[in-house]
Amino acid sequence: MRLTILVFFILFQVYAIYGQTSLKEINLKNGAYTIGFKHYTTIDSTRLYQIKNDFNNQLVFRPIPVSIWYPAEIENSNSKQLTVLDYLEILKEEEESKNLPNELLLDWFPDLGDTPQNRAHLSEKVNAFSNASFLEGKFPVVVYAASFRASSIENFALFEYLASNGFVVISSPSRGTDTRWMEGVTTKAMETQSRDVEFLLKEIHNYEYIDSDSIALMGFSSGGLANAITVMKNKNISVLVSLDGTERYNYPVLEKSPYFNLDRFNIPYVHFAQKEIPEEVLTSDKIPAELNYKFQLYDSLRYSNAYSYKFHDLTHSHFGTIGVLFSYRDKRQDKSDAEIMASYKLLSQHTLQFLNATLKNEENAKAFIENSPDKNGISETLVSEKMKKSLPAAFDYNDFKDLALRRGYRDLIPLYEKTMAKHPTLQLEEGMLNNLGLRLSFNAGKMEQGIHVFLLAVHIHPKSANLYDSLALAYLYNQDFENAIANYRKSLALNPENQNAIDQLKQLEE
């Protein structure tokens, strides 16, 4: 994750030391499932891209590297328990430096660093296995958007933890529109990353063991902002998890998106935020003080159950596994390694609880996210929380149409009256019902549905000559001449100048 572009997160090399951490000391206890992992690259043929390290100007279809963690079973000896180095070789590939010798890897990437502590990480065993088969079943999926210019594997410990608890996690790197170099946290770059997320939303349909009706988006830093845009474009997302997402810090970029619409942001949302930035850092690095307290998206949401947590022992880079293990420590503000690892574990546990509550509907998890940290046995010196409940969303024509569709457009008048009792502001306008009725009436196999819509329409608008005329036409098309004649007569009684009704009745009564 290259944070130098973001004004408020800088690699403080003057003040920095390397951390001494390990996966063993983070101590995330696996759930019940063995973890499988696979990585591959596919393409998005709708976009072009240039691979800079090929040293030519050739354009290719946009490559989309995909990493996926999943509940698995080990069936043969070909399965191999992976190491941290195996993950970093994926980083090399995604950074288009796959031929880089491993002995140069830590020096090559500025977010790593060749130190004895970091070299020791390379041989650490992780919990995932390659060449493992998907466990049979249907598992909810977490689609992950990486932080600024980061790898698909940047949060691998969290991904493994979720997979061991019955989730599939699918991730791709964050890249620029035209090359791997993301332009910045701009509207253009965020739309590009949002499209990559949408590509993954399509990719999950290739897996029969993924429950594509149970989808969470999760993102770190700029990935959180890109996901907020994606939620406003897609109605099939169930929940949004943000790991110190920059939708908090770069709200104007979100507002400039052509898809910006807070009324469409109506799903459970949790934002896990970094600790308070000290005054010394704010001043020396010219960081706006409001970043410590302003959260315009959270304050603006109306139709989402929203949760905001502040982790008092984590700075921004420590919301990812790579950051916890490899990143510099800023002596001006970073906590001790033990505190960082303990809070990263706590962050992972909170993420799991939130997903269990919203995707699996687990009662214990729902109680956990509704409780304050102290009621969950967590000191408020570690985590503080605020939450707000969704306002009742306005129920409109499209919502009613969804209800009608589910029952095959039958018994619409009782449905309407029951719905009006719950949502008295609902308005089903004459023109909307007329258009829907006509579309259904002239659609093979749906003529009866169109008639049901018109019967509701004339119930609501009994003085509409036009609706009776359309209902008569639907009956006529269905060769129900008796009802066609009756409704043309009703239309003509309401509007004696309805020439269409006059002409149709003349032909029908001859």
PDB file of N, CA, C and O in Angstrom, residues 348-409:
ATOM      1  N   SER A 348     -10.192  -7.914  13.438  1.00  0.00           N
ATOM      2  CA  SER A 348     -10.621  -9.100  12.689  1.00  0.00           C
ATOM      3  C   SER A 348     -11.842  -9.733  13.343  1.00  0.00           C
ATOM      4  O   SER A 348     -12.782 -10.157  12.653  1.00  0.00           O
ATOM      5  N   GLN A 349     -11.852  -9.794  14.666  1.00  0.00           N
ATOM      6  CA  GLN A 349     -12.984 -10.384  15.377  1.00  0.00           C
ATOM      7  C   GLN A 349     -14.250  -9.532  15.205  1.00  0.00           C
ATOM      8  O   GLN A 349     -15.346 -10.069  15.025  1.00  0.00           O
ATOM      9  N   HIS A 350     -14.110  -8.213  15.246  1.00  0.00           N
ATOM     10  CA  HIS A 350     -15.254  -7.336  15.016  1.00  0.00           C
ATOM     11  C   HIS A 350     -15.803  -7.516  13.594  1.00  0.00           C
ATOM     12  O   HIS A 350     -17.011  -7.525  13.382  1.00  0.00           O
ATOM     13  N   THR A 351     -14.893  -7.630  12.632  1.00  0.00           N
ATOM     14  CA  THR A 351     -15.323  -7.834  11.245  1.00  0.00           C
ATOM     15  C   THR A 351     -16.130  -9.120  11.124  1.00  0.00           C
ATOM     16  O   THR A 351     -17.194  -9.149  10.481  1.00  0.00           O
ATOM     17  N   LEU A 352     -15.635 -10.198  11.724  1.00  0.00           N
ATOM     18  CA  LEU A 352     -16.353 -11.468  11.684  1.00  0.00           C
ATOM     19  C   LEU A 352     -17.729 -11.343  12.336  1.00  0.00           C
ATOM     20  O   LEU A 352     -18.735 -11.827  11.788  1.00  0.00           O
ATOM     21  N   GLN A 353     -17.802 -10.702  13.489  1.00  0.00           N
ATOM     22  CA  GLN A 353     -19.086 -10.548  14.175  1.00  0.00           C
ATOM     23  C   GLN A 353     -20.072  -9.767  13.304  1.00  0.00           C
ATOM     24  O   GLN A 353     -21.256 -10.121  13.219  1.00  0.00           O
ATOM     25  N   PHE A 354     -19.593  -8.726  12.667  1.00  0.00           N
ATOM     26  CA  PHE A 354     -20.484  -7.918  11.828  1.00  0.00           C
ATOM     27  C   PHE A 354     -21.004  -8.726  10.644  1.00  0.00           C
ATOM     28  O   PHE A 354     -22.186  -8.666  10.298  1.00  0.00           O
ATOM     29  N   LEU A 355     -20.128  -9.512  10.029  1.00  0.00           N
ATOM     30  CA  LEU A 355     -20.549 -10.340   8.894  1.00  0.00           C
ATOM     31  C   LEU A 355     -21.466 -11.472   9.340  1.00  0.00           C
ATOM     32  O   LEU A 355     -22.433 -11.811   8.646  1.00  0.00           O
ATOM     33  N   ASN A 356     -21.182 -12.065  10.494  1.00  0.00           N
ATOM     34  CA  ASN A 356     -22.076 -13.109  11.013  1.00  0.00           C
ATOM     35  C   ASN A 356     -23.462 -12.553  11.299  1.00  0.00           C
ATOM     36  O   ASN A 356     -24.478 -13.221  11.084  1.00  0.00           O
ATOM     37  N   ALA A 357     -23.513 -11.316  11.798  1.00  0.00           N
ATOM     38  CA  ALA A 357     -24.802 -10.707  12.121  1.00  0.00           C
ATOM     39  C   ALA A 357     -25.598 -10.372  10.871  1.00  0.00           C
ATOM     40  O   ALA A 357     -26.812 -10.598  10.809  1.00  0.00           O
ATOM     41  N   THR A 358     -24.934  -9.833   9.855  1.00  0.00           N
ATOM     42  CA  THR A 358     -25.657  -9.294   8.698  1.00  0.00           C
ATOM     43  C   THR A 358     -25.824 -10.282   7.554  1.00  0.00           C
ATOM     44  O   THR A 358     -26.807 -10.208   6.820  1.00  0.00           O
ATOM     45  N   LEU A 359     -24.879 -11.212   7.394  1.00  0.00           N
ATOM     46  CA  LEU A 359     -24.985 -12.183   6.300  1.00  0.00           C
ATOM     47  C   LEU A 359     -25.509 -13.537   6.767  1.00  0.00           C
ATOM     48  O   LEU A 359     -26.154 -14.247   5.998  1.00  0.00           O
ATOM     49  N   LYS A 360     -25.213 -13.907   8.013  1.00  0.00           N
ATOM     50  CA  LYS A 360     -25.660 -15.206   8.524  1.00  0.00           C
ATOM     51  C   LYS A 360     -26.801 -15.095   9.531  1.00  0.00           C
ATOM     52  O   LYS A 360     -27.334 -16.116   9.965  1.00  0.00           O
ATOM     53  N   ASN A 361     -27.127 -13.871   9.916  1.00  0.00           N
ATOM     54  CA  ASN A 361     -28.260 -13.624  10.819  1.00  0.00           C
ATOM     55  C   ASN A 361     -28.098 -14.343  12.153  1.00  0.00           C
ATOM     56  O   ASN A 361     -29.074 -14.810  12.742  1.00  0.00           O
ATOM     57  N   GLU A 362     -26.871 -14.421  12.653  1.00  0.00           N
ATOM     58  CA  GLU A 362     -26.613 -15.108  13.918  1.00  0.00           C
ATOM     59  C   GLU A 362     -26.983 -14.206  15.092  1.00  0.00           C
ATOM     60  O   GLU A 362     -26.541 -13.051  15.171  1.00  0.00           O
ATOM     61  N   GLU A 363     -27.758 -14.728  16.019  1.00  0.00           N
ATOM     62  CA  GLU A 363     -28.289 -13.920  17.116  1.00  0.00           C
ATOM     63  C   GLU A 363     -27.180 -13.388  18.019  1.00  0.00           C
ATOM     64  O   GLU A 363     -27.220 -12.224  18.437  1.00  0.00           O
ATOM     65  N   ASN A 364     -26.198 -14.216  18.351  1.00  0.00           N
ATOM     66  CA  ASN A 364     -25.118 -13.753  19.223  1.00  0.00           C
ATOM     67  C   ASN A 364     -24.334 -12.613  18.577  1.00  0.00           C
ATOM     68  O   ASN A 364     -23.946 -11.647  19.247  1.00  0.00           O
ATOM     69  N   ALA A 365     -24.115 -12.739  17.276  1.00  0.00           N
ATOM     70  CA  ALA A 365     -23.385 -11.690  16.561  1.00  0.00           C
ATOM     71  C   ALA A 365     -24.214 -10.410  16.482  1.00  0.00           C
ATOM     72  O   ALA A 365     -23.673  -9.302  16.619  1.00  0.00           O
ATOM     73  N   LYS A 366     -25.529 -10.540  16.282  1.00  0.00           N
ATOM     74  CA  LYS A 366     -26.384  -9.350  16.249  1.00  0.00           C
ATOM     75  C   LYS A 366     -26.364  -8.630  17.590  1.00  0.00           C
ATOM     76  O   LYS A 366     -26.320  -7.392  17.648  1.00  0.00           O
ATOM     77  N   ALA A 367     -26.363  -9.402  18.672  1.00  0.00           N
ATOM     78  CA  ALA A 367     -26.272  -8.788  20.003  1.00  0.00           C
ATOM     79  C   ALA A 367     -24.929  -8.089  20.176  1.00  0.00           C
ATOM     80  O   ALA A 367     -24.852  -6.987  20.739  1.00  0.00           O
ATOM     81  N   PHE A 368     -23.861  -8.699  19.669  1.00  0.00           N
ATOM     82  CA  PHE A 368     -22.517  -8.126  19.796  1.00  0.00           C
ATOM     83  C   PHE A 368     -22.449  -6.755  19.132  1.00  0.00           C
ATOM     84  O   PHE A 368     -21.929  -5.795  19.723  1.00  0.00           O
ATOM     85  N   ILE A 369     -22.950  -6.628  17.906  1.00  0.00           N
ATOM     86  CA  ILE A 369     -22.794  -5.347  17.207  1.00  0.00           C
ATOM     87  C   ILE A 369     -23.738  -4.276  17.751  1.00  0.00           C
ATOM     88  O   ILE A 369     -23.502  -3.080  17.539  1.00  0.00           O
ATOM     89  N   GLU A 370     -24.786  -4.694  18.450  1.00  0.00           N
ATOM     90  CA  GLU A 370     -25.673  -3.704  19.058  1.00  0.00           C
ATOM     91  C   GLU A 370     -25.173  -3.262  20.426  1.00  0.00           C
ATOM     92  O   GLU A 370     -25.569  -2.214  20.932  1.00  0.00           O
ATOM     93  N   ASN A 371     -24.297  -4.057  21.050  1.00  0.00           N
ATOM     94  CA  ASN A 371     -23.757  -3.708  22.360  1.00  0.00           C
ATOM     95  C   ASN A 371     -22.646  -2.679  22.238  1.00  0.00           C
ATOM     96  O   ASN A 371     -21.951  -2.598  21.210  1.00  0.00           O
ATOM     97  N   SER A 372     -22.430  -1.922  23.293  1.00  0.00           N
ATOM     98  CA  SER A 372     -21.252  -1.067  23.392  1.00  0.00           C
ATOM     99  C   SER A 372     -20.040  -1.954  23.679  1.00  0.00           C
ATOM    100  O   SER A 372     -20.186  -3.084  24.155  1.00  0.00           O
ATOM    101  N   PRO A 373     -18.817  -1.483  23.371  1.00  0.00           N
ATOM    102  CA  PRO A 373     -17.633  -2.329  23.611  1.00  0.00           C
ATOM    103  C   PRO A 373     -17.533  -2.851  25.037  1.00  0.00           C
ATOM    104  O   PRO A 373     -17.184  -4.019  25.250  1.00  0.00           O
ATOM    105  N   ASP A 374     -17.849  -2.009  26.032  1.00  0.00           N
ATOM    106  CA  ASP A 374     -17.700  -2.472  27.415  1.00  0.00           C
ATOM    107  C   ASP A 374     -18.649  -3.616  27.738  1.00  0.00           C
ATOM    108  O   ASP A 374     -18.324  -4.513  28.509  1.00  0.00           O
ATOM    109  N   LYS A 375     -19.838  -3.612  27.113  1.00  0.00           N
ATOM    110  CA  LYS A 375     -20.773  -4.721  27.332  1.00  0.00           C
ATOM    111  C   LYS A 375     -20.299  -6.006  26.674  1.00  0.00           C
ATOM    112  O   LYS A 375     -20.731  -7.102  27.046  1.00  0.00           O
ATOM    113  N   ASN A 376     -19.403  -5.872  25.696  1.00  0.00           N
ATOM    114  CA  ASN A 376     -18.804  -7.046  25.062  1.00  0.00           C
ATOM    115  C   ASN A 376     -17.483  -7.420  25.724  1.00  0.00           C
ATOM    116  O   ASN A 376     -16.751  -8.272  25.213  1.00  0.00           O
ATOM    117  N   GLY A 377     -17.178  -6.785  26.856  1.00  0.00           N
ATOM    118  CA  GLY A 377     -15.957  -7.119  27.576  1.00  0.00           C
ATOM    119  C   GLY A 377     -14.713  -6.488  26.991  1.00  0.00           C
ATOM    120  O   GLY A 377     -13.594  -6.966  27.231  1.00  0.00           O
ATOM    121  N   ILE A 378     -14.872  -5.410  26.208  1.00  0.00           N
ATOM    122  CA  ILE A 378     -13.740  -4.750  25.551  1.00  0.00           C
ATOM    123  C   ILE A 378     -13.598  -3.348  26.137  1.00  0.00           C
ATOM    124  O   ILE A 378     -14.553  -2.570  26.159  1.00  0.00           O
ATOM    125  N   SER A 379     -12.414  -3.029  26.593  1.00  0.00           N
ATOM    126  CA  SER A 379     -12.179  -1.720  27.193  1.00  0.00           C
ATOM    127  C   SER A 379     -12.352  -0.609  26.158  1.00  0.00           C
ATOM    128  O   SER A 379     -11.897  -0.723  25.006  1.00  0.00           O
ATOM    129  N   GLU A 380     -12.996   0.477  26.562  1.00  0.00           N
ATOM    130  CA  GLU A 380     -13.164   1.623  25.659  1.00  0.00           C
ATOM    131  C   GLU A 380     -11.850   2.361  25.440  1.00  0.00           C
ATOM    132  O   GLU A 380     -11.789   3.271  24.615  1.00  0.00           O
ATOM    133  N   THR A 381     -10.804   1.985  26.160  1.00  0.00           N
ATOM    134  CA  THR A 381      -9.481   2.518  25.836  1.00  0.00           C
ATOM    135  C   THR A 381      -8.932   1.876  24.565  1.00  0.00           C
ATOM    136  O   THR A 381      -8.004   2.399  23.952  1.00  0.00           O
ATOM    137  N   LEU A 382      -9.491   0.738  24.182  1.00  0.00           N
ATOM    138  CA  LEU A 382      -9.092   0.064  22.947  1.00  0.00           C
ATOM    139  C   LEU A 382      -9.987   0.443  21.779  1.00  0.00           C
ATOM    140  O   LEU A 382      -9.509   0.696  20.668  1.00  0.00           O
ATOM    141  N   VAL A 383     -11.297   0.442  22.016  1.00  0.00           N
ATOM    142  CA  VAL A 383     -12.274   0.679  20.949  1.00  0.00           C
ATOM    143  C   VAL A 383     -13.399   1.545  21.491  1.00  0.00           C
ATOM    144  O   VAL A 383     -13.911   1.292  22.586  1.00  0.00           O
ATOM    145  N   SER A 384     -13.782   2.556  20.723  1.00  0.00           N
ATOM    146  CA  SER A 384     -15.000   3.308  21.034  1.00  0.00           C
ATOM    147  C   SER A 384     -15.926   3.229  19.838  1.00  0.00           C
ATOM    148  O   SER A 384     -15.496   3.019  18.700  1.00  0.00           O
ATOM    149  N   GLU A 385     -17.224   3.407  20.093  1.00  0.00           N
ATOM    150  CA  GLU A 385     -18.215   3.125  19.050  1.00  0.00           C
ATOM    151  C   GLU A 385     -19.334   4.157  19.089  1.00  0.00           C
ATOM    152  O   GLU A 385     -19.687   4.689  20.142  1.00  0.00           O
ATOM    153  N   LYS A 386     -19.880   4.433  17.925  1.00  0.00           N
ATOM    154  CA  LYS A 386     -21.163   5.122  17.839  1.00  0.00           C
ATOM    155  C   LYS A 386     -21.963   4.444  16.741  1.00  0.00           C
ATOM    156  O   LYS A 386     -21.412   3.834  15.821  1.00  0.00           O
ATOM    157  N   MET A 387     -23.278   4.515  16.849  1.00  0.00           N
ATOM    158  CA  MET A 387     -24.135   3.875  15.850  1.00  0.00           C
ATOM    159  C   MET A 387     -25.403   4.675  15.691  1.00  0.00           C
ATOM    160  O   MET A 387     -25.770   5.480  16.553  1.00  0.00           O
ATOM    161  N   LYS A 388     -26.056   4.492  14.564  1.00  0.00           N
ATOM    162  CA  LYS A 388     -27.367   5.109  14.369  1.00  0.00           C
ATOM    163  C   LYS A 388     -28.224   4.190  13.527  1.00  0.00           C
ATOM    164  O   LYS A 388     -27.727   3.457  12.653  1.00  0.00           O
ATOM    165  N   LYS A 389     -29.517   4.227  13.801  1.00  0.00           N
ATOM    166  CA  LYS A 389     -30.464   3.368  13.121  1.00  0.00           C
ATOM    167  C   LYS A 389     -31.002   4.042  11.860  1.00  0.00           C
ATOM    168  O   LYS A 389     -31.121   5.264  11.784  1.00  0.00           O
ATOM    169  N   SER A 390     -31.351   3.204  10.911  1.00  0.00           N
ATOM    170  CA  SER A 390     -31.921   3.694   9.657  1.00  0.00           C
ATOM    171  C   SER A 390     -33.287   4.325   9.887  1.00  0.00           C
ATOM    172  O   SER A 390     -34.089   3.836  10.692  1.00  0.00           O
ATOM    173  N   LEU A 391     -33.542   5.421   9.180  1.00  0.00           N
ATOM    174  CA  LEU A 391     -34.900   5.935   9.109  1.00  0.00           C
ATOM    175  C   LEU A 391     -35.721   5.000   8.225  1.00  0.00           C
ATOM    176  O   LEU A 391     -35.172   4.342   7.328  1.00  0.00           O
ATOM    177  N   PRO A 392     -37.026   4.922   8.427  1.00  0.00           N
ATOM    178  CA  PRO A 392     -37.842   4.127   7.514  1.00  0.00           C
ATOM    179  C   PRO A 392     -37.719   4.672   6.089  1.00  0.00           C
ATOM    180  O   PRO A 392     -37.936   5.866   5.858  1.00  0.00           O
ATOM    181  N   ALA A 393     -37.337   3.826   5.181  1.00  0.00           N
ATOM    182  CA  ALA A 393     -37.178   4.268   3.791  1.00  0.00           C
ATOM    183  C   ALA A 393     -38.538   4.531   3.163  1.00  0.00           C
ATOM    184  O   ALA A 393     -39.522   3.844   3.453  1.00  0.00           O
ATOM    185  N   ALA A 394     -38.605   5.541   2.332  1.00  0.00           N
ATOM    186  CA  ALA A 394     -39.837   5.833   1.605  1.00  0.00           C
ATOM    187  C   ALA A 394     -40.177   4.644   0.703  1.00  0.00           C
ATOM    188  O   ALA A 394     -39.318   4.138  -0.021  1.00  0.00           O
ATOM    189  N   PHE A 395     -41.420   4.191   0.767  1.00  0.00           N
ATOM    190  CA  PHE A 395     -41.865   3.044  -0.022  1.00  0.00           C
ATOM    191  C   PHE A 395     -42.507   3.592  -1.295  1.00  0.00           C
ATOM    192  O   PHE A 395     -43.469   4.368  -1.241  1.00  0.00           O
ATOM    193  N   ASP A 396     -41.997   3.218  -2.460  1.00  0.00           N
ATOM    194  CA  ASP A 396     -42.452   3.845  -3.700  1.00  0.00           C
ATOM    195  C   ASP A 396     -42.966   2.810  -4.699  1.00  0.00           C
ATOM    196  O   ASP A 396     -43.092   1.615  -4.387  1.00  0.00           O
ATOM    197  N   TYR A 397     -43.257   3.301  -5.891  1.00  0.00           N
ATOM    198  CA  TYR A 397     -43.808   2.470  -6.962  1.00  0.00           C
ATOM    199  C   TYR A 397     -42.940   1.243  -7.227  1.00  0.00           C
ATOM    200  O   TYR A 397     -43.456   0.124  -7.381  1.00  0.00           O
ATOM    201  N   ASN A 398     -41.619   1.436  -7.295  1.00  0.00           N
ATOM    202  CA  ASN A 398     -40.734   0.309  -7.597  1.00  0.00           C
ATOM    203  C   ASN A 398     -40.767  -0.747  -6.506  1.00  0.00           C
ATOM    204  O   ASN A 398     -40.694  -1.944  -6.791  1.00  0.00           O
ATOM    205  N   ASP A 399     -40.863  -0.306  -5.256  1.00  0.00           N
ATOM    206  CA  ASP A 399     -40.965  -1.267  -4.157  1.00  0.00           C
ATOM    207  C   ASP A 399     -42.263  -2.075  -4.260  1.00  0.00           C
ATOM    208  O   ASP A 399     -42.270  -3.297  -4.061  1.00  0.00           O
ATOM    209  N   PHE A 400     -43.358  -1.379  -4.581  1.00  0.00           N
ATOM    210  CA  PHE A 400     -44.632  -2.092  -4.727  1.00  0.00           C
ATOM    211  C   PHE A 400     -44.577  -3.048  -5.911  1.00  0.00           C
ATOM    212  O   PHE A 400     -45.088  -4.175  -5.848  1.00  0.00           O
ATOM    213  N   LYS A 401     -43.945  -2.595  -6.970  1.00  0.00           N
ATOM    214  CA  LYS A 401     -43.834  -3.453  -8.154  1.00  0.00           C
ATOM    215  C   LYS A 401     -43.059  -4.730  -7.825  1.00  0.00           C
ATOM    216  O   LYS A 401     -43.395  -5.817  -8.319  1.00  0.00           O
ATOM    217  N   ASP A 402     -42.020  -4.610  -6.992  1.00  0.00           N
ATOM    218  CA  ASP A 402     -41.270  -5.803  -6.575  1.00  0.00           C
ATOM    219  C   ASP A 402     -42.175  -6.773  -5.812  1.00  0.00           C
ATOM    220  O   ASP A 402     -42.102  -7.999  -6.014  1.00  0.00           O
ATOM    221  N   LEU A 403     -43.005  -6.237  -4.917  1.00  0.00           N
ATOM    222  CA  LEU A 403     -43.939  -7.095  -4.177  1.00  0.00           C
ATOM    223  C   LEU A 403     -44.917  -7.777  -5.127  1.00  0.00           C
ATOM    224  O   LEU A 403     -45.213  -8.971  -4.993  1.00  0.00           O
ATOM    225  N   ALA A 404     -45.425  -7.012  -6.086  1.00  0.00           N
ATOM    226  CA  ALA A 404     -46.393  -7.560  -7.033  1.00  0.00           C
ATOM    227  C   ALA A 404     -45.766  -8.651  -7.894  1.00  0.00           C
ATOM    228  O   ALA A 404     -46.390  -9.685  -8.173  1.00  0.00           O
ATOM    229  N   LEU A 405     -44.528  -8.415  -8.309  1.00  0.00           N
ATOM    230  CA  LEU A 405     -43.828  -9.389  -9.146  1.00  0.00           C
ATOM    231  C   LEU A 405     -43.663 -10.712  -8.420  1.00  0.00           C
ATOM    232  O   LEU A 405     -43.834 -11.786  -9.009  1.00  0.00           O
ATOM    233  N   ARG A 406     -43.335 -10.657  -7.113  1.00  0.00           N
ATOM    234  CA  ARG A 406     -43.108 -11.885  -6.348  1.00  0.00           C
ATOM    235  C   ARG A 406     -44.354 -12.753  -6.276  1.00  0.00           C
ATOM    236  O   ARG A 406     -44.254 -13.968  -6.116  1.00  0.00           O
ATOM    237  N   ARG A 407     -45.528 -12.146  -6.374  1.00  0.00           N
ATOM    238  CA  ARG A 407     -46.760 -12.937  -6.326  1.00  0.00           C
ATOM    239  C   ARG A 407     -47.385 -13.081  -7.703  1.00  0.00           C
ATOM    240  O   ARG A 407     -48.564 -13.411  -7.827  1.00  0.00           O
ATOM    241  N   GLY A 408     -46.567 -12.858  -8.754  1.00  0.00           N
ATOM    242  CA  GLY A 408     -47.054 -13.040 -10.114  1.00  0.00           C
ATOM    243  C   GLY A 408     -48.176 -12.086 -10.490  1.00  0.00           C
ATOM    244  O   GLY A 408     -49.000 -12.391 -11.352  1.00  0.00           O
ATOM    245  N   TYR A 409     -48.208 -10.911  -9.863  1.00  0.00           N
ATOM    246  CA  TYR A 409     -49.208  -9.869 -10.125  1.00  0.00           C
ATOM    247  C   TYR A 409     -50.637 -10.350  -9.837  1.00  0.00           C
ATOM    248  O   TYR A 409     -51.592  -9.842 -10.418  1.00  0.00           O
TER     249      TYR A 409
END
